[in-house]
Amino acid sequence: KRTASYGTVVSPDTKNLNLSASDLSEASEFDDLKKNPFLDPVVAEHWRKVYEEADYECRGAFDPTVTWTEEEEKAIIRKIDFRACAWAMVMFFALQVDRGNLSQALADGMLDDLGWILMVSTASRLGVMLGGDGEDEENYNYGNVIFLVSFLCAELPSQLLSKKLGPDRWIPIQIVLWSVVAISQCSLNGRGSFFATRCLLGLIEGGFIPDIVLWLFYFYTSRELPIRLSYFWTTLSTTSIITSLMAFGLLHMRGINGWAGWQWMFLVEGLITLCIGLASFFMMPASAVQTKTWFRPNGWFTDREVSIVVNRVLRDDPSKGDMHNREAITPKRLWETMKDYDLWPLYAIGLVAYIPQTPPNYYLTLTLRKLGFGAFNTNLLVIPSSVAHIITLLLLTRLSDILQERTFVAMLQSIWTLPCILALKFWPGLIDNPWGTYALMSVLLSYPYCHAILVAWTSKNANNVGACTVSAALYNMSVQTGNVMANFIYLDYDKPYYHDGNAKLVVINFIAIGVFLFTKAYYVWRNKQKDKVWNALTEEQKAEYIKTTKVQGSRRLDFRFAH
């Protein structure tokens, strides 16, 4: 009898083969086990014991024998999409509104209104293309770096806190807290208050994205999660479009009650975030079996639907039930995940893959100002690239799902950005040809974003809830580290064409492609290593390993890495 594997399994190839009836029966049994590993009594008993020992909140709904129709499953997925994924997008909107409205405030002359005085520092050589003087640019750059570093430092602590309290509790608390800070920005009165709010926003918002991924992780299979995360990340560009339109109106309020337009914008958008945060306390159940409560007496699902939701997720990844959803990560498990070198290639991708397109983003504002557009039209003209970004993101993630390929599809992001970065380096019309530069920047910023694929990929290769919790934070920390590094690519001495900076971006873009290729080769090699050891065992040894091994996560011999 075949023993099911919990990772990526390659089914036997029955094409162009003359198979006997017994061979076909064995292949059919293998496919059944792949869809439901709990059909093997040894496997079912092992995981039942794991779920009981972990006090897994959905263990009462675990049923190795329950079946359902494709129509029932599709209806349930639509319900989860409407209830969970849609609200996750609303909450991400709240994050992006308060994280991204600073550039719109700058377009309204916030720096001039605050009238900062330069304090000499080692950062005097840094500059950001905002159109203001060097003093204001330095203060802005300081604030941006303070936010990114604070955001980075909060990633892992926030994720650990979320795992202890439950994301359904911690996420609403986060949103409410940062909304208060966001609202307070309407009273900024100088350098100190600006830096303080940047730091607080970074500390509170840090970890929000891995927290959301952890919550969605409980409702979707590994194949469904990347698609839902692509919907989730379309909110990034959708928010840019919505807030650009909102800013067009809010910035026109300059002078009302003696306030600047950016002050009204911080107040109104902060209040919107506060409302979303308060509503989130009532919109986020802890798990599929905990949707019924005093303010939601009927819950999200019927009893049969609960059984389907729980068992379809467990059959895709049995390890999703090896921890209670309010169980803290122990120091030992934290350390085990941090030193899991098999996940390091994914962190390396996160570190370098998003750097090439980040510094050139500043060119868009600079070019539009050079064309003579004011603050209002500048905010509107970023919309085309945002719309294109949404389309390419969804198409890229769908392509990965159709081909069941992660590495080469995700690498298309770096292939897209490479010719644009080369043009930034070698095109003689850069900046001097404003409309051409605007077109180039719009094409670059329309790149197919592979972040959704990478986040889901990291979660799948972590192979248990505890490791997923930590690895999601570590991956996002690598991304934020890359964002901090990107702030130091374009330096003041290199203005306005940034020849040296663009040369660095070309090199980093090639490095990103190399890291993708290395990751593919590495996981193919690691799977072959595991196959060699696993296939050398007898069926009895395999069954004994499943029953007795203490090894968790991606280190299990019966797990295969996705790539």
mmCIF file of C-alpha atoms in Angstrom, residues 107-334:
data_model
loop_
_atom_site.group_PDB
_atom_site.id
_atom_site.type_symbol
_atom_site.label_atom_id
_atom_site.label_comp_id
_atom_site.label_asym_id
_atom_site.label_seq_id
_atom_site.Cartn_x
_atom_site.Cartn_y
_atom_site.Cartn_z
ATOM 1 C CA ALA A 107 2.054 67.317 -3.697
ATOM 2 C CA ASP A 108 -0.059 69.811 -1.705
ATOM 3 C CA GLY A 109 3.035 71.536 -0.336
ATOM 4 C CA MET A 110 3.151 69.951 3.108
ATOM 5 C CA LEU A 111 6.907 70.469 3.365
ATOM 6 C CA ASP A 112 6.582 74.191 2.690
ATOM 7 C CA ASP A 113 3.743 74.496 5.204
ATOM 8 C CA LEU A 114 5.780 72.878 7.937
ATOM 9 C CA GLY A 115 8.797 75.082 7.197
ATOM 10 C CA TRP A 116 11.446 72.655 8.416
ATOM 11 C CA ILE A 117 14.965 73.756 9.259
ATOM 12 C CA LEU A 118 17.821 71.543 8.160
ATOM 13 C CA MET A 119 19.916 69.851 10.809
ATOM 14 C CA VAL A 120 23.289 68.823 9.439
ATOM 15 C CA SER A 121 23.761 65.059 9.362
ATOM 16 C CA THR A 122 25.446 62.261 7.516
ATOM 17 C CA ALA A 123 22.412 61.965 5.267
ATOM 18 C CA SER A 124 23.074 65.340 3.630
ATOM 19 C CA ARG A 125 24.106 63.661 0.418
ATOM 20 C CA LEU A 126 20.743 61.937 0.028
ATOM 21 C CA GLY A 127 17.985 63.382 -2.113
ATOM 22 C CA VAL A 128 14.501 62.443 -3.275
ATOM 23 C CA MET A 129 12.914 63.808 -6.414
ATOM 24 C CA LEU A 130 10.172 65.897 -4.872
ATOM 25 C CA GLY A 131 10.833 69.220 -6.468
ATOM 26 C CA GLY A 132 11.582 70.969 -3.142
ATOM 27 C CA ASP A 133 14.847 72.189 -1.709
ATOM 28 C CA GLY A 134 17.520 69.903 -0.280
ATOM 29 C CA GLU A 135 16.535 70.564 3.334
ATOM 30 C CA ASP A 136 12.965 69.440 2.853
ATOM 31 C CA GLU A 137 14.094 66.461 0.794
ATOM 32 C CA GLU A 138 16.390 65.262 3.575
ATOM 33 C CA ASN A 139 13.632 65.482 6.170
ATOM 34 C CA TYR A 140 11.285 63.563 3.911
ATOM 35 C CA ASN A 141 13.925 60.918 3.261
ATOM 36 C CA TYR A 142 14.618 60.605 6.998
ATOM 37 C CA GLY A 143 10.902 60.119 7.647
ATOM 38 C CA ASN A 144 10.613 57.527 4.895
ATOM 39 C CA VAL A 145 13.563 55.510 6.203
ATOM 40 C CA ILE A 146 12.293 55.780 9.804
ATOM 41 C CA PHE A 147 8.940 54.357 8.688
ATOM 42 C CA LEU A 148 10.506 51.484 6.720
ATOM 43 C CA VAL A 149 12.918 50.504 9.495
ATOM 44 C CA SER A 150 10.131 50.649 12.106
ATOM 45 C CA PHE A 151 7.882 48.588 9.838
ATOM 46 C CA LEU A 152 10.683 46.055 9.375
ATOM 47 C CA CYS A 153 11.416 45.766 13.105
ATOM 48 C CA ALA A 154 7.739 45.173 13.940
ATOM 49 C CA GLU A 155 7.172 42.353 11.426
ATOM 50 C CA LEU A 156 8.176 39.341 13.513
ATOM 51 C CA PRO A 157 6.942 40.583 16.939
ATOM 52 C CA SER A 158 3.572 41.438 15.412
ATOM 53 C CA GLN A 159 3.275 37.998 13.834
ATOM 54 C CA LEU A 160 4.151 36.263 17.097
ATOM 55 C CA LEU A 161 1.575 38.371 18.936
ATOM 56 C CA SER A 162 -1.005 37.590 16.269
ATOM 57 C CA LYS A 163 -0.412 33.859 16.672
ATOM 58 C CA LYS A 164 -0.878 34.140 20.450
ATOM 59 C CA LEU A 165 -3.979 36.370 20.450
ATOM 60 C CA GLY A 166 -5.370 35.202 17.109
ATOM 61 C CA PRO A 167 -5.358 37.345 13.956
ATOM 62 C CA ASP A 168 -9.103 37.927 14.377
ATOM 63 C CA ARG A 169 -8.294 39.934 17.537
ATOM 64 C CA TRP A 170 -4.922 41.457 16.795
ATOM 65 C CA ILE A 171 -5.620 42.798 13.282
ATOM 66 C CA PRO A 172 -8.587 45.002 14.332
ATOM 67 C CA ILE A 173 -6.522 46.314 17.253
ATOM 68 C CA GLN A 174 -3.710 47.193 14.826
ATOM 69 C CA ILE A 175 -6.023 49.080 12.467
ATOM 70 C CA VAL A 176 -7.645 51.094 15.247
ATOM 71 C CA LEU A 177 -4.259 52.022 16.727
ATOM 72 C CA TRP A 178 -2.684 53.184 13.493
ATOM 73 C CA SER A 179 -5.842 55.070 12.505
ATOM 74 C CA VAL A 180 -5.431 57.195 15.634
ATOM 75 C CA VAL A 181 -1.839 57.972 14.660
ATOM 76 C CA ALA A 182 -2.905 58.666 11.071
ATOM 77 C CA ILE A 183 -5.557 61.136 12.243
ATOM 78 C CA SER A 184 -3.007 62.885 14.470
ATOM 79 C CA GLN A 185 -0.979 63.764 11.361
ATOM 80 C CA CYS A 186 -3.435 66.565 10.648
ATOM 81 C CA SER A 187 -1.757 68.373 13.560
ATOM 82 C CA LEU A 188 1.842 67.980 12.380
ATOM 83 C CA ASN A 189 3.821 71.079 13.311
ATOM 84 C CA GLY A 190 7.396 70.276 12.422
ATOM 85 C CA ARG A 191 10.229 67.825 12.052
ATOM 86 C CA GLY A 192 9.829 66.077 15.425
ATOM 87 C CA SER A 193 6.117 65.328 15.103
ATOM 88 C CA PHE A 194 6.621 64.114 11.527
ATOM 89 C CA PHE A 195 9.343 61.668 12.557
ATOM 90 C CA ALA A 196 7.315 60.489 15.571
ATOM 91 C CA THR A 197 4.210 59.686 13.508
ATOM 92 C CA ARG A 198 6.328 57.946 10.852
ATOM 93 C CA CYS A 199 7.886 55.747 13.528
ATOM 94 C CA LEU A 200 4.591 54.926 15.226
ATOM 95 C CA LEU A 201 2.870 54.089 11.945
ATOM 96 C CA GLY A 202 5.704 51.742 11.002
ATOM 97 C CA LEU A 203 5.693 49.985 14.384
ATOM 98 C CA ILE A 204 1.925 49.462 14.412
ATOM 99 C CA GLU A 205 1.451 48.598 10.726
ATOM 100 C CA GLY A 206 4.425 46.229 10.634
ATOM 101 C CA GLY A 207 3.323 42.600 10.521
ATOM 102 C CA PHE A 208 -0.172 43.407 9.258
ATOM 103 C CA ILE A 209 0.310 41.646 5.919
ATOM 104 C CA PRO A 210 1.669 38.354 7.366
ATOM 105 C CA ASP A 211 -1.150 38.516 9.935
ATOM 106 C CA ILE A 212 -3.734 38.690 7.152
ATOM 107 C CA VAL A 213 -2.023 35.865 5.250
ATOM 108 C CA LEU A 214 -2.174 33.712 8.405
ATOM 109 C CA TRP A 215 -5.921 34.359 8.730
ATOM 110 C CA LEU A 216 -6.604 33.483 5.075
ATOM 111 C CA PHE A 217 -4.307 30.453 5.420
ATOM 112 C CA TYR A 218 -6.972 28.759 7.570
ATOM 113 C CA PHE A 219 -9.690 29.021 4.885
ATOM 114 C CA TYR A 220 -7.958 28.247 1.562
ATOM 115 C CA THR A 221 -5.981 25.411 0.024
ATOM 116 C CA SER A 222 -2.409 25.960 -1.177
ATOM 117 C CA ARG A 223 -3.602 26.179 -4.791
ATOM 118 C CA GLU A 224 -6.361 28.688 -4.017
ATOM 119 C CA LEU A 225 -4.317 30.980 -1.779
ATOM 120 C CA PRO A 226 -2.094 32.613 -4.477
ATOM 121 C CA ILE A 227 -5.162 33.635 -6.493
ATOM 122 C CA ARG A 228 -6.817 35.159 -3.419
ATOM 123 C CA LEU A 229 -3.603 36.950 -2.499
ATOM 124 C CA SER A 230 -3.487 38.381 -6.018
ATOM 125 C CA TYR A 231 -6.970 39.806 -5.410
ATOM 126 C CA PHE A 232 -5.657 41.064 -2.080
ATOM 127 C CA TRP A 233 -2.697 42.844 -3.675
ATOM 128 C CA THR A 234 -4.795 44.451 -6.374
ATOM 129 C CA THR A 235 -5.928 46.601 -3.460
ATOM 130 C CA LEU A 236 -2.452 48.164 -3.582
ATOM 131 C CA SER A 237 -3.147 49.740 -6.956
ATOM 132 C CA THR A 238 -6.894 50.123 -6.389
ATOM 133 C CA THR A 239 -6.171 52.184 -3.288
ATOM 134 C CA SER A 240 -3.775 54.346 -5.295
ATOM 135 C CA ILE A 241 -6.556 55.055 -7.784
ATOM 136 C CA ILE A 242 -9.219 55.719 -5.138
ATOM 137 C CA THR A 243 -6.993 57.911 -2.969
ATOM 138 C CA SER A 244 -5.833 59.863 -6.017
ATOM 139 C CA LEU A 245 -9.470 60.698 -6.751
ATOM 140 C CA MET A 246 -10.140 61.446 -3.073
ATOM 141 C CA ALA A 247 -7.058 63.652 -2.886
ATOM 142 C CA PHE A 248 -8.276 65.622 -5.883
ATOM 143 C CA GLY A 249 -11.293 66.663 -3.798
ATOM 144 C CA LEU A 250 -9.757 66.800 -0.316
ATOM 145 C CA LEU A 251 -6.763 68.905 -1.338
ATOM 146 C CA HIS A 252 -9.180 71.475 -2.756
ATOM 147 C CA MET A 253 -10.370 72.036 0.828
ATOM 148 C CA ARG A 254 -7.253 74.111 1.515
ATOM 149 C CA GLY A 255 -8.273 77.246 3.414
ATOM 150 C CA ILE A 256 -11.395 75.805 5.045
ATOM 151 C CA ASN A 257 -11.174 76.450 8.793
ATOM 152 C CA GLY A 258 -7.671 77.738 8.174
ATOM 153 C CA TRP A 259 -6.367 74.238 7.381
ATOM 154 C CA ALA A 260 -4.221 73.082 4.483
ATOM 155 C CA GLY A 261 -5.625 70.475 2.097
ATOM 156 C CA TRP A 262 -3.213 67.799 3.356
ATOM 157 C CA GLN A 263 -4.508 68.287 6.916
ATOM 158 C CA TRP A 264 -8.073 67.590 5.797
ATOM 159 C CA MET A 265 -6.843 64.582 3.864
ATOM 160 C CA PHE A 266 -5.093 63.036 6.886
ATOM 161 C CA LEU A 267 -8.194 63.649 9.036
ATOM 162 C CA VAL A 268 -10.789 62.237 6.624
ATOM 163 C CA GLU A 269 -8.752 59.230 5.499
ATOM 164 C CA GLY A 270 -7.777 58.449 9.105
ATOM 165 C CA LEU A 271 -11.443 58.445 10.127
ATOM 166 C CA ILE A 272 -12.225 56.034 7.270
ATOM 167 C CA THR A 273 -9.499 53.715 8.564
ATOM 168 C CA LEU A 274 -10.872 53.955 12.118
ATOM 169 C CA CYS A 275 -14.315 52.854 10.925
ATOM 170 C CA ILE A 276 -12.798 49.868 9.097
ATOM 171 C CA GLY A 277 -10.833 48.907 12.206
ATOM 172 C CA LEU A 278 -13.894 48.990 14.451
ATOM 173 C CA ALA A 279 -15.932 47.000 11.932
ATOM 174 C CA SER A 280 -13.165 44.377 11.703
ATOM 175 C CA PHE A 281 -13.845 43.272 15.290
ATOM 176 C CA PHE A 282 -17.199 41.985 14.012
ATOM 177 C CA MET A 283 -16.111 40.770 10.559
ATOM 178 C CA MET A 284 -13.303 38.320 11.402
ATOM 179 C CA PRO A 285 -14.178 34.909 12.876
ATOM 180 C CA ALA A 286 -11.336 32.966 14.466
ATOM 181 C CA SER A 287 -11.885 29.857 12.316
ATOM 182 C CA ALA A 288 -14.418 27.998 10.210
ATOM 183 C CA VAL A 289 -15.999 26.441 13.317
ATOM 184 C CA GLN A 290 -16.194 29.748 15.193
ATOM 185 C CA THR A 291 -18.309 31.915 12.878
ATOM 186 C CA LYS A 292 -21.402 31.814 15.109
ATOM 187 C CA THR A 293 -21.557 34.427 17.852
ATOM 188 C CA TRP A 294 -24.062 36.749 19.535
ATOM 189 C CA PHE A 295 -23.851 39.339 16.740
ATOM 190 C CA ARG A 296 -23.759 36.655 14.009
ATOM 191 C CA PRO A 297 -26.184 33.970 15.310
ATOM 192 C CA ASN A 298 -26.423 32.044 12.026
ATOM 193 C CA GLY A 299 -22.699 32.056 11.331
ATOM 194 C CA TRP A 300 -21.164 31.815 7.895
ATOM 195 C CA PHE A 301 -21.743 28.106 7.294
ATOM 196 C CA THR A 302 -24.179 25.268 7.894
ATOM 197 C CA ASP A 303 -22.891 22.216 9.787
ATOM 198 C CA ARG A 304 -22.244 20.381 6.528
ATOM 199 C CA GLU A 305 -20.448 23.375 5.066
ATOM 200 C CA VAL A 306 -18.249 23.559 8.165
ATOM 201 C CA SER A 307 -17.258 19.929 7.619
ATOM 202 C CA ILE A 308 -16.392 20.621 3.986
ATOM 203 C CA VAL A 309 -14.425 23.798 4.742
ATOM 204 C CA VAL A 310 -12.334 22.096 7.421
ATOM 205 C CA ASN A 311 -11.654 18.804 5.646
ATOM 206 C CA ARG A 312 -10.833 20.233 2.228
ATOM 207 C CA VAL A 313 -8.133 22.401 3.807
ATOM 208 C CA LEU A 314 -6.727 19.562 5.920
ATOM 209 C CA ARG A 315 -6.616 17.174 2.982
ATOM 210 C CA ASP A 316 -4.621 19.719 1.050
ATOM 211 C CA ASP A 317 -2.240 20.253 3.995
ATOM 212 C CA PRO A 318 -2.756 18.117 7.121
ATOM 213 C CA SER A 319 -0.243 20.222 9.062
ATOM 214 C CA LYS A 320 -2.667 23.160 9.180
ATOM 215 C CA GLY A 321 -4.198 21.551 12.243
ATOM 216 C CA ASP A 322 -1.033 20.886 14.250
ATOM 217 C CA MET A 323 -1.474 24.055 16.368
ATOM 218 C CA HIS A 324 -4.372 25.810 18.064
ATOM 219 C CA ASN A 325 -5.147 29.152 16.421
ATOM 220 C CA ARG A 326 -4.391 30.976 19.677
ATOM 221 C CA GLU A 327 -1.264 29.004 20.538
ATOM 222 C CA ALA A 328 1.944 30.992 20.894
ATOM 223 C CA ILE A 329 5.095 30.156 18.978
ATOM 224 C CA THR A 330 7.658 28.681 21.375
ATOM 225 C CA PRO A 331 11.255 29.970 21.273
ATOM 226 C CA LYS A 332 12.349 26.528 20.073
ATOM 227 C CA ARG A 333 9.918 26.534 17.142
ATOM 228 C CA LEU A 334 10.871 30.108 16.319
#
